[in-house]
mmCIF file of C-alpha atoms and ligand atoms in Angstrom:
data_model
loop_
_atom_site.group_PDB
_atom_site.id
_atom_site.type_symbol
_atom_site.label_atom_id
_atom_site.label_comp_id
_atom_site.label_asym_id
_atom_site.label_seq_id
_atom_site.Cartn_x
_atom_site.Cartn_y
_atom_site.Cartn_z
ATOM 1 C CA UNK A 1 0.000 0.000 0.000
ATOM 2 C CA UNK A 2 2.701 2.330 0.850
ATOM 3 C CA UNK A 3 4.841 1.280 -2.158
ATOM 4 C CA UNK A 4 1.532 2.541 -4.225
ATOM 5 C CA UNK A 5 1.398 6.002 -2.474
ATOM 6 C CA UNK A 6 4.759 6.200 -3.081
ATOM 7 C CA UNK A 7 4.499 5.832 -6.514
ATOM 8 C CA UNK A 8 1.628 7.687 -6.754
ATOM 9 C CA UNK A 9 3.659 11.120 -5.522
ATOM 10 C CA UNK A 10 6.380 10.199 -7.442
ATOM 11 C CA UNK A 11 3.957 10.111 -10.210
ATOM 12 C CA UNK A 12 2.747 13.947 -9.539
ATOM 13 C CA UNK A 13 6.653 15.514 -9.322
ATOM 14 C CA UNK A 14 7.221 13.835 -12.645
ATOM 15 C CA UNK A 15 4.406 15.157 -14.756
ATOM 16 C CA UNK A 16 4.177 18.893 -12.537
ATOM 17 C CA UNK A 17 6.633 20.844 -12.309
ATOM 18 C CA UNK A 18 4.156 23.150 -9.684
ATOM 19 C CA UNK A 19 4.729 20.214 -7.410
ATOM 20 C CA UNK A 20 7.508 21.152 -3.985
ATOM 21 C CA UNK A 21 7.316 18.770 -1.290
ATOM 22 C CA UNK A 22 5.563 15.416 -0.788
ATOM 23 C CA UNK A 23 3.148 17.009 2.400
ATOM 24 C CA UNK A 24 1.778 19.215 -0.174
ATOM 25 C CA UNK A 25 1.147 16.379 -2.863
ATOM 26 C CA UNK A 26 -0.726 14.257 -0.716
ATOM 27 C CA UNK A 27 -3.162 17.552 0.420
ATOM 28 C CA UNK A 28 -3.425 19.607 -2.029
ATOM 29 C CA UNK A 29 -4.098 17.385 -4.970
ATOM 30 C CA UNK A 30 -8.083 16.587 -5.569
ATOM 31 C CA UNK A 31 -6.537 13.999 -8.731
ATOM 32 C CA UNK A 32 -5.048 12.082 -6.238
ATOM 33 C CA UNK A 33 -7.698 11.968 -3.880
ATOM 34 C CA UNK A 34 -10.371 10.698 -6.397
ATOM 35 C CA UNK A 35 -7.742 7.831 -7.427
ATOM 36 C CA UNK A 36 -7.385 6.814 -3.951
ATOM 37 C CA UNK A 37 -11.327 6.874 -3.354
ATOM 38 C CA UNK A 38 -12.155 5.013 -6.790
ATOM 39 C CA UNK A 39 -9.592 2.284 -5.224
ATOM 40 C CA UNK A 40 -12.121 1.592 -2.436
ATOM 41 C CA UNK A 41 -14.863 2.113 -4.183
ATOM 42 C CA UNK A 42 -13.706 -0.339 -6.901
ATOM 43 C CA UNK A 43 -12.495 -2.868 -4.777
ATOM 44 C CA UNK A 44 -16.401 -2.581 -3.410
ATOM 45 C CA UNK A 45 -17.758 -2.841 -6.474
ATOM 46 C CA UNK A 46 -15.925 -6.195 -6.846
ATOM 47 C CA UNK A 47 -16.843 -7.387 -3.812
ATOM 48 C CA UNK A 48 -20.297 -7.089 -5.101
ATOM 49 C CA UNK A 49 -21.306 -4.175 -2.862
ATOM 50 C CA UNK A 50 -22.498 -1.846 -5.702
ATOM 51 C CA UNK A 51 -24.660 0.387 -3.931
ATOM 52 C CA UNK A 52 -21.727 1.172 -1.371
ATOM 53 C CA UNK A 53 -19.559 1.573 -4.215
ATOM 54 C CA UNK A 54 -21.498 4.100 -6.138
ATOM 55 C CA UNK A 55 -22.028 6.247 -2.577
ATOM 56 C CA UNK A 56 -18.288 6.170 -2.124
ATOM 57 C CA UNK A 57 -17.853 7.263 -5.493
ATOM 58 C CA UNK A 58 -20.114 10.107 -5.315
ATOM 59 C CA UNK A 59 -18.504 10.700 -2.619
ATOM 60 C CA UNK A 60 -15.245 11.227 -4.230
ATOM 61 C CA UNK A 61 -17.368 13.067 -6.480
ATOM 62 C CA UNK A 62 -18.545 16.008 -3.971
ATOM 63 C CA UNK A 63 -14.530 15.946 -2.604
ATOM 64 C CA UNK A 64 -12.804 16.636 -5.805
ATOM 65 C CA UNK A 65 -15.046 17.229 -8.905
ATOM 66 C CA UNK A 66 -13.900 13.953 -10.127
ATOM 67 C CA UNK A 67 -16.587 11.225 -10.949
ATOM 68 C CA UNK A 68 -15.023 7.685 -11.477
ATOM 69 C CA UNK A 69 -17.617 5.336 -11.957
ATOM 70 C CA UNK A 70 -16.399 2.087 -9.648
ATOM 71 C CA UNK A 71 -16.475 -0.028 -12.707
ATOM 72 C CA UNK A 72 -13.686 1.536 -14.221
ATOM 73 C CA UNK A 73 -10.094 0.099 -14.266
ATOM 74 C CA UNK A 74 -7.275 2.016 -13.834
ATOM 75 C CA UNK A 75 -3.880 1.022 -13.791
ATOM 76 C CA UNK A 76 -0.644 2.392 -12.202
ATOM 77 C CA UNK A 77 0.908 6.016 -11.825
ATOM 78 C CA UNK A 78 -2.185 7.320 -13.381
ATOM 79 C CA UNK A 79 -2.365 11.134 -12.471
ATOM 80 C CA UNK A 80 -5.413 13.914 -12.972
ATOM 81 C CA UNK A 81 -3.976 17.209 -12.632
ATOM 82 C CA UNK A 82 -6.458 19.915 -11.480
ATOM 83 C CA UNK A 83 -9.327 17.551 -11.990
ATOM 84 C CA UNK A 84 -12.417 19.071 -11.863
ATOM 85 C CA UNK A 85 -14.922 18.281 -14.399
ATOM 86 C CA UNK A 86 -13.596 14.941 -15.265
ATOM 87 C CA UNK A 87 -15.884 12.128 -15.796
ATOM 88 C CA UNK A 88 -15.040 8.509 -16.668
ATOM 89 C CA UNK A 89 -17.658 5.750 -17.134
ATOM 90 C CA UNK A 90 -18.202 2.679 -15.849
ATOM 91 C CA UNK A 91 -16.604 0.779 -18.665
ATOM 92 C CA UNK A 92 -13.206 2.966 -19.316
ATOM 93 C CA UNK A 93 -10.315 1.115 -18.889
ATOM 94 C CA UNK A 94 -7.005 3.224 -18.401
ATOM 95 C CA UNK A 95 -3.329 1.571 -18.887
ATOM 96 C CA UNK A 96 -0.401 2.920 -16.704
ATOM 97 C CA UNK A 97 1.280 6.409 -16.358
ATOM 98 C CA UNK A 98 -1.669 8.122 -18.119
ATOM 99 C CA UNK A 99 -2.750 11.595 -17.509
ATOM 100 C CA UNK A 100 -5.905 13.690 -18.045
ATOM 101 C CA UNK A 101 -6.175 17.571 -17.016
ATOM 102 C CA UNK A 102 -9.529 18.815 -15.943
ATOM 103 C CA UNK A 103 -12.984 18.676 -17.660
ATOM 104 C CA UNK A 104 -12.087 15.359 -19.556
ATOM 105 C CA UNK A 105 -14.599 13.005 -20.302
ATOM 106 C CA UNK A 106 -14.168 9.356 -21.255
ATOM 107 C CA UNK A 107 -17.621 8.314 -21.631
ATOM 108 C CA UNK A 108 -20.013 6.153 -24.325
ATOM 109 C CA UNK A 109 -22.187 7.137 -26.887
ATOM 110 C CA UNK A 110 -24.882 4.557 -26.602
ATOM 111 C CA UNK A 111 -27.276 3.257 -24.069
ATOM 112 C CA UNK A 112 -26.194 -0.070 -24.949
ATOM 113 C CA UNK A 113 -24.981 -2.447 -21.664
ATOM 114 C CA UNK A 114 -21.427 -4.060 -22.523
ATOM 115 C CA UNK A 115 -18.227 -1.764 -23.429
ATOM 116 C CA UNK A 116 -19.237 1.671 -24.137
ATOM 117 C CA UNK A 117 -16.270 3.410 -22.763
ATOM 118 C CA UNK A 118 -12.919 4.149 -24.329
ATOM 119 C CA UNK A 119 -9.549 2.231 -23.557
ATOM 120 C CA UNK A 120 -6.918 4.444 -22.906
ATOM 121 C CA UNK A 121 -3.572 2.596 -23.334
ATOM 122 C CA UNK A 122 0.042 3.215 -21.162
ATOM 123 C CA UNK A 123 1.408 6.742 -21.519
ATOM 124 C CA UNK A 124 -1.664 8.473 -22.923
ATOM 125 C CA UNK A 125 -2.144 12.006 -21.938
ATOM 126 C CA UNK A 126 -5.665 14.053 -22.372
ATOM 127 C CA UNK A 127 -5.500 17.398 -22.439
ATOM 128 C CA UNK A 128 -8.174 19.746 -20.804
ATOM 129 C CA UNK A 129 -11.560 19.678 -21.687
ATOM 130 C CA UNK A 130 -11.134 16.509 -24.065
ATOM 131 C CA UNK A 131 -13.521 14.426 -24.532
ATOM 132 C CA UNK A 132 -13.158 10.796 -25.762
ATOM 133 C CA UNK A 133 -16.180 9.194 -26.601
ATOM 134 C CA UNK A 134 -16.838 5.264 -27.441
ATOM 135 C CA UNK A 135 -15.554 1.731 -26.859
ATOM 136 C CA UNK A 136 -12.583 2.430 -28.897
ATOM 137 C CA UNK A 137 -8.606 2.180 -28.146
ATOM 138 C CA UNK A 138 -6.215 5.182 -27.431
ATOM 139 C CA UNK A 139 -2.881 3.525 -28.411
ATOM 140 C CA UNK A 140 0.097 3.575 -26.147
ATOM 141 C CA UNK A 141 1.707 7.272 -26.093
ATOM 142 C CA UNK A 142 -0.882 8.601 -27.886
ATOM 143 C CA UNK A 143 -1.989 12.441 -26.936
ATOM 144 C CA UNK A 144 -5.529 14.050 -27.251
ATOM 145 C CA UNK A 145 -5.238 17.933 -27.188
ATOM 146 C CA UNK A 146 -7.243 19.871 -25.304
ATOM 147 C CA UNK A 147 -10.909 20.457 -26.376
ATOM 148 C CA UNK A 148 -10.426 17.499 -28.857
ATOM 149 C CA UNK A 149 -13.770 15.250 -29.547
ATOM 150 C CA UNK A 150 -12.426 11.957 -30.580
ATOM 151 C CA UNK A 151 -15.005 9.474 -31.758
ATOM 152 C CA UNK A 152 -12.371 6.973 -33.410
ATOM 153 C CA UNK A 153 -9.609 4.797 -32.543
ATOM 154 C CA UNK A 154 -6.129 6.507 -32.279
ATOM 155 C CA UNK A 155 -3.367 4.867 -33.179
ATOM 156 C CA UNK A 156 -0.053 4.349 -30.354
ATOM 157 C CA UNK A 157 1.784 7.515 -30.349
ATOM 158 C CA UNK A 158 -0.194 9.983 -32.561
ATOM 159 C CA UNK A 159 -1.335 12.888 -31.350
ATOM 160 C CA UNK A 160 -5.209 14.461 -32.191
ATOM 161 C CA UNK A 161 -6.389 17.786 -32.204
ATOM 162 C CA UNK A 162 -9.880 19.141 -33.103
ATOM 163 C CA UNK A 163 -13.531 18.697 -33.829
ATOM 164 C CA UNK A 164 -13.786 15.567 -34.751
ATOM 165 C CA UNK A 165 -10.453 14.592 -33.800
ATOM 166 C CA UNK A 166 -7.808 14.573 -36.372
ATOM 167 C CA UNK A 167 -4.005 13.406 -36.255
ATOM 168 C CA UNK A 168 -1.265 15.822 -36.791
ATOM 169 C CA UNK A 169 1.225 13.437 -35.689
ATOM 170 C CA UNK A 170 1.386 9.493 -37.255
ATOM 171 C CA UNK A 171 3.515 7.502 -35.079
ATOM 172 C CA UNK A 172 7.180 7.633 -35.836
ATOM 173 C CA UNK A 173 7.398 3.693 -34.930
ATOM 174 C CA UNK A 174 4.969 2.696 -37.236
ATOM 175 C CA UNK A 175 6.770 4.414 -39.950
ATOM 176 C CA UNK A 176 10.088 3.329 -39.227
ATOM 177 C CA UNK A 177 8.277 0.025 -39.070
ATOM 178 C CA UNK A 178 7.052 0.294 -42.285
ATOM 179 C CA UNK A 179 10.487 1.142 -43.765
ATOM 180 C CA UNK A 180 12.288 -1.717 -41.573
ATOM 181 C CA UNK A 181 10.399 -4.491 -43.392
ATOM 182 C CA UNK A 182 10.693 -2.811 -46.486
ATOM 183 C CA UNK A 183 14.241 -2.570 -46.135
ATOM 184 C CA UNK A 184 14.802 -6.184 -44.992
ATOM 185 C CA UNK A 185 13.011 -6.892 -47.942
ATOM 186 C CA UNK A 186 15.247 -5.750 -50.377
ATOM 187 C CA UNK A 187 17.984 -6.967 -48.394
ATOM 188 C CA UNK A 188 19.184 -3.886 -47.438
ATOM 189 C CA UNK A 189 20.462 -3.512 -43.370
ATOM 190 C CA UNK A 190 18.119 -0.207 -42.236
ATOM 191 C CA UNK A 191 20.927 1.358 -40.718
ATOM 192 C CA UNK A 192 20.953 5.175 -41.451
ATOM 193 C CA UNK A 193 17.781 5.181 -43.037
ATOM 194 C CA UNK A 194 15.095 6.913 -39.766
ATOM 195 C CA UNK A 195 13.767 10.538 -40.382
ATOM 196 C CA UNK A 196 15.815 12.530 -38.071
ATOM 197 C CA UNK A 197 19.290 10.965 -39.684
ATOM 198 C CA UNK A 198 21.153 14.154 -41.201
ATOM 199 C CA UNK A 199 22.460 12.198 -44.048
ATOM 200 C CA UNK A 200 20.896 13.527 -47.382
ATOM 201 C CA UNK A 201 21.224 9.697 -48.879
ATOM 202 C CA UNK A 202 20.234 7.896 -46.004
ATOM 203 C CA UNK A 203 17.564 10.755 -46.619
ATOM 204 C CA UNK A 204 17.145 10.032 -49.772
ATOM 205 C CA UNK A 205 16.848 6.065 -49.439
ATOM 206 C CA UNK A 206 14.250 6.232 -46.862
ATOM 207 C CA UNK A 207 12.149 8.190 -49.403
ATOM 208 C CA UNK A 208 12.975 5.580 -52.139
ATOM 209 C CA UNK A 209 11.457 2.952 -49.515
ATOM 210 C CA UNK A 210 8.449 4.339 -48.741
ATOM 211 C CA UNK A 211 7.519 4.975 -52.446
ATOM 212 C CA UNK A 212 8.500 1.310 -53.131
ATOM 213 C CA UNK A 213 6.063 0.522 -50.441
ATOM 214 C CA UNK A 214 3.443 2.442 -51.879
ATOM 215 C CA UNK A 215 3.792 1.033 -55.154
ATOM 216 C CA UNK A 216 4.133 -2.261 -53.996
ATOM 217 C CA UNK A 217 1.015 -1.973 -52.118
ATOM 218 C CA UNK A 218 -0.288 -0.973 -55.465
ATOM 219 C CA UNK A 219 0.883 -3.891 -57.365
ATOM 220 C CA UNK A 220 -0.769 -6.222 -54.490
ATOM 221 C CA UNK A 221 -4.159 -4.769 -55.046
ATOM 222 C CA UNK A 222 -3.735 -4.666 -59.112
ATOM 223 C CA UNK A 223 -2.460 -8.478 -58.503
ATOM 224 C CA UNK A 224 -5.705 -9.110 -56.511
ATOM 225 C CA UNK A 225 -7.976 -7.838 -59.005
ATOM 226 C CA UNK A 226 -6.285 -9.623 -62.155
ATOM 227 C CA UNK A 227 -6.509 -12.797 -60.458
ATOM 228 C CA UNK A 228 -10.223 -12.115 -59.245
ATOM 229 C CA UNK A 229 -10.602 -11.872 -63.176
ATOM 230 C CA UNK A 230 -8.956 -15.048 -63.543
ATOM 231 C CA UNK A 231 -5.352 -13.613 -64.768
ATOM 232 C CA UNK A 232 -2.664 -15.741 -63.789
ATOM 233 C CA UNK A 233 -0.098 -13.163 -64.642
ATOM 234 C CA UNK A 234 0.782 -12.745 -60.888
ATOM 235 C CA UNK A 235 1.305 -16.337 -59.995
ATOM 236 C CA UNK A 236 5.296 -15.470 -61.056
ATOM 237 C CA UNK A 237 7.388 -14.678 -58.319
ATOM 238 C CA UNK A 238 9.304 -11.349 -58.535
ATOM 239 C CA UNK A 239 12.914 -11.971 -58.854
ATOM 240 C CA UNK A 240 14.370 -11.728 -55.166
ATOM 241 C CA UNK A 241 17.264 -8.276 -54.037
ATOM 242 C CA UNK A 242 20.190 -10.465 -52.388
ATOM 243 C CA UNK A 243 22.552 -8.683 -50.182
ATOM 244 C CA UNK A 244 25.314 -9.877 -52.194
ATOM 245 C CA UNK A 245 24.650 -8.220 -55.075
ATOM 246 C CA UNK A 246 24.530 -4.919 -53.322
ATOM 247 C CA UNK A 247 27.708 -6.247 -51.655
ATOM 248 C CA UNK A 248 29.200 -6.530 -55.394
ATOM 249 C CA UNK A 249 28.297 -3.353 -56.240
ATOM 250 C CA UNK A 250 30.264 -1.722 -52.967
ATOM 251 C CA UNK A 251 33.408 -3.804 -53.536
ATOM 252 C CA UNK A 252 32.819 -2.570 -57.560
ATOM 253 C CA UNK A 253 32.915 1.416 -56.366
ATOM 254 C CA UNK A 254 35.225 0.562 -53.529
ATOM 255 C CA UNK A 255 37.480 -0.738 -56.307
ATOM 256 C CA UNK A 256 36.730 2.285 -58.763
ATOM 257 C CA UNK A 257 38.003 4.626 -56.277
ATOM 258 C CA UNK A 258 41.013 2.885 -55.275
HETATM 259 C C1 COA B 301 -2.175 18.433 -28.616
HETATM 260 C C2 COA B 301 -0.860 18.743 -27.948
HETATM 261 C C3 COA B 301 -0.433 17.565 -27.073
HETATM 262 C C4 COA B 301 0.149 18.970 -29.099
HETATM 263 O O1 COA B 301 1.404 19.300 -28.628
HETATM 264 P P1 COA B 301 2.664 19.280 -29.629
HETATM 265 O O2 COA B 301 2.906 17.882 -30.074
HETATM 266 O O3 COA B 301 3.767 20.008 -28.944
HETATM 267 O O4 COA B 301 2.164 20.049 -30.928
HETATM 268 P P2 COA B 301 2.345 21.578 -31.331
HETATM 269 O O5 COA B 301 2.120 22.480 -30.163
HETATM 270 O O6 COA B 301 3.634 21.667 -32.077
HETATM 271 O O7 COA B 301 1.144 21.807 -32.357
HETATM 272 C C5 COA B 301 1.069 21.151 -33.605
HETATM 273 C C6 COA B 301 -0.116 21.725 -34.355
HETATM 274 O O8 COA B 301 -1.345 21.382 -33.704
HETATM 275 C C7 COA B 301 -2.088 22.544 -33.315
HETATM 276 N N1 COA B 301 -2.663 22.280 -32.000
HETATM 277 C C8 COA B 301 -1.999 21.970 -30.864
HETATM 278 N N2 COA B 301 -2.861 21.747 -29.876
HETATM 279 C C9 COA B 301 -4.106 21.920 -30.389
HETATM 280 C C10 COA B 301 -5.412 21.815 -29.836
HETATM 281 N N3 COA B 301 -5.593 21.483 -28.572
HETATM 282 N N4 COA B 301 -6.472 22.024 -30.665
HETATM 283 C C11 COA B 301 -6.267 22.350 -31.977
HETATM 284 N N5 COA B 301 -5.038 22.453 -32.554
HETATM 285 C C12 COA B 301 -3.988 22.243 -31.762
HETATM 286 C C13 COA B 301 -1.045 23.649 -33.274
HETATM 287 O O9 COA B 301 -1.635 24.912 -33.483
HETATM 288 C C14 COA B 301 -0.126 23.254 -34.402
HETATM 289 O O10 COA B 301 -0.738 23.603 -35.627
HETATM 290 P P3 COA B 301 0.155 24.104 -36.880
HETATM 291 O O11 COA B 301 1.057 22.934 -37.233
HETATM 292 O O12 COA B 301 -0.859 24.412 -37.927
HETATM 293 O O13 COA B 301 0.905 25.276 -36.371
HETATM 294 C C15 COA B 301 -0.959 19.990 -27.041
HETATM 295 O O14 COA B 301 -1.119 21.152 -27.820
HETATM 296 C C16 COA B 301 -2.126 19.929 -26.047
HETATM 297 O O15 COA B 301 -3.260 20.294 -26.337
HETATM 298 N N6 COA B 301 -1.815 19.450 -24.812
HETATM 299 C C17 COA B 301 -2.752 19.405 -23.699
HETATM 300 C C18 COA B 301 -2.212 20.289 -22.612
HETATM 301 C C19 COA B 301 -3.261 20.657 -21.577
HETATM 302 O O16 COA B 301 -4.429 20.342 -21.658
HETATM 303 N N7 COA B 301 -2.798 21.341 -20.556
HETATM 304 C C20 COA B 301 -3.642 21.773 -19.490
HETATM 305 C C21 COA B 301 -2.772 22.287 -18.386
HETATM 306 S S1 COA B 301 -3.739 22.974 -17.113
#
């Protein structure tokens, strides 16, 4: 229990820099108060006390502003800064180390019974006044800015701004994905090839791989079609990049220059 409290003020120096001592963490900080009542009230909820659960909640609701419905999971080092306003439903499930400023809502858009809320995965952060509506996943590192409506899933480590939400920032990883298993593809090692190299041909190869990837997602859906048409033009393989014969041409140039 400790260990968690602990964690849970280490949590609040490390994402507020308005933080100064530990004594003022644990009484001036409604976010943390609310987690610490949804704990009980979720561990009631559990236990099958559900009536007890929802007073404690409310509870927690007149305290800090905060309404957590029991139901909710929440994982470790989350942290609400400011807090009030925030609502999460009963079905939200939150990762660890996320954050949400004040006036967030992570609630459903139907009446339906069954998931309704949105999953927030590790590392997300909400910014005030978001709201994230649906049973839908907030990938890892993802951000929501503040006054956002998002409606749809969001990808691990883009950020989304706006009404509706919209991404201004795709994922790094899954680009450098992308051009990884391109590059392997062709045999190439994808050393030297990630955006924020400085080299202008490591540059310049990167761009060459994602316009092969383009086109070669291209040729997959022409492929597709001719053979729904009964072609069987694509059943030949495409002749195969070794390493060695970019290996040849580097001991050819290494040669040349000799
Ligand atoms: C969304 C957010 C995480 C983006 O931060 P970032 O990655 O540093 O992005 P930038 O500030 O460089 O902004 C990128 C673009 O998005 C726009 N933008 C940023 N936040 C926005 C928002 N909330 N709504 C609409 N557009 C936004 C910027 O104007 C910029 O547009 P431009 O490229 O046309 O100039 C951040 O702006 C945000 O809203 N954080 C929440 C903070 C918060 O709620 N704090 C409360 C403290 S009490």
């Amino acid at each position: 229990m400790f260990e968690r409290l602990r964690e849970d003020i280490q949590s609040v120096f490390h994402r507020d820099p308005a933080a100064r001592n530990a004594f003022e963490v644990l009484t001036c900080y409604p976010g943390m108060h609310a987690i610490w009542i949804h704990r009980l009230s979720s561990a009631l909820w559990g236990m099958g006390w559900k009536w007890l659960a929802r007073l404690v909640s409310n509870f927690g609701r007149w305290l800090t502003g905060i309404e957590i419905h029991p139901g909710a999971k929440v994982g470790r080092r989350f942290f609400i800064d400011h807090g009030m306003g925030i609502v999460i439903g009963e079905t939200a499930e939150i990762g660890n180390d996320v954050t949400l400023y004040q006036g967030v809502t992570l609630g459903g858009t139907s009446w339906n019974k069954g998931k309704r809320h949105p999953t927030l995965e590790d590392g997300v952060v909400v910014g005030a006044g978001a709201k994230v509506l649906g049973p839908f996943t907030v990938g890892a590192g993802a951000k929501v800015g503040s006054n956002a409506v998002v409606t749809k899933a969001v990808p691990a480590g883009a950020t989304v701004v706006g009404i509706p939400g919209r991404i201004i920032v795709k994922s790094d990883d899954e680009q450098e994905a992308k051009r990884k298993a391109m590059a392997e593809k062709l045999g190439f090692d994808a050393y030297g090839v990630s955006e924020d190299m400085p080299d202008p041909v490591a540059r310049a190869i990167g761009q060459l791989l994602d316009h092969l990837q383009a086109v070669d997602g291209r040729l997959e859906d022409m492929c597709g079609a001719l053979k729904d048409l009964g072609s069987p033009y694509c059943a030949k393989d495409l002749p195969e990049l070794r390493e060695e014969d970019f290996a040849c041409v580097k001991g050819k140039d290494e040669s040349q220059a000799s």
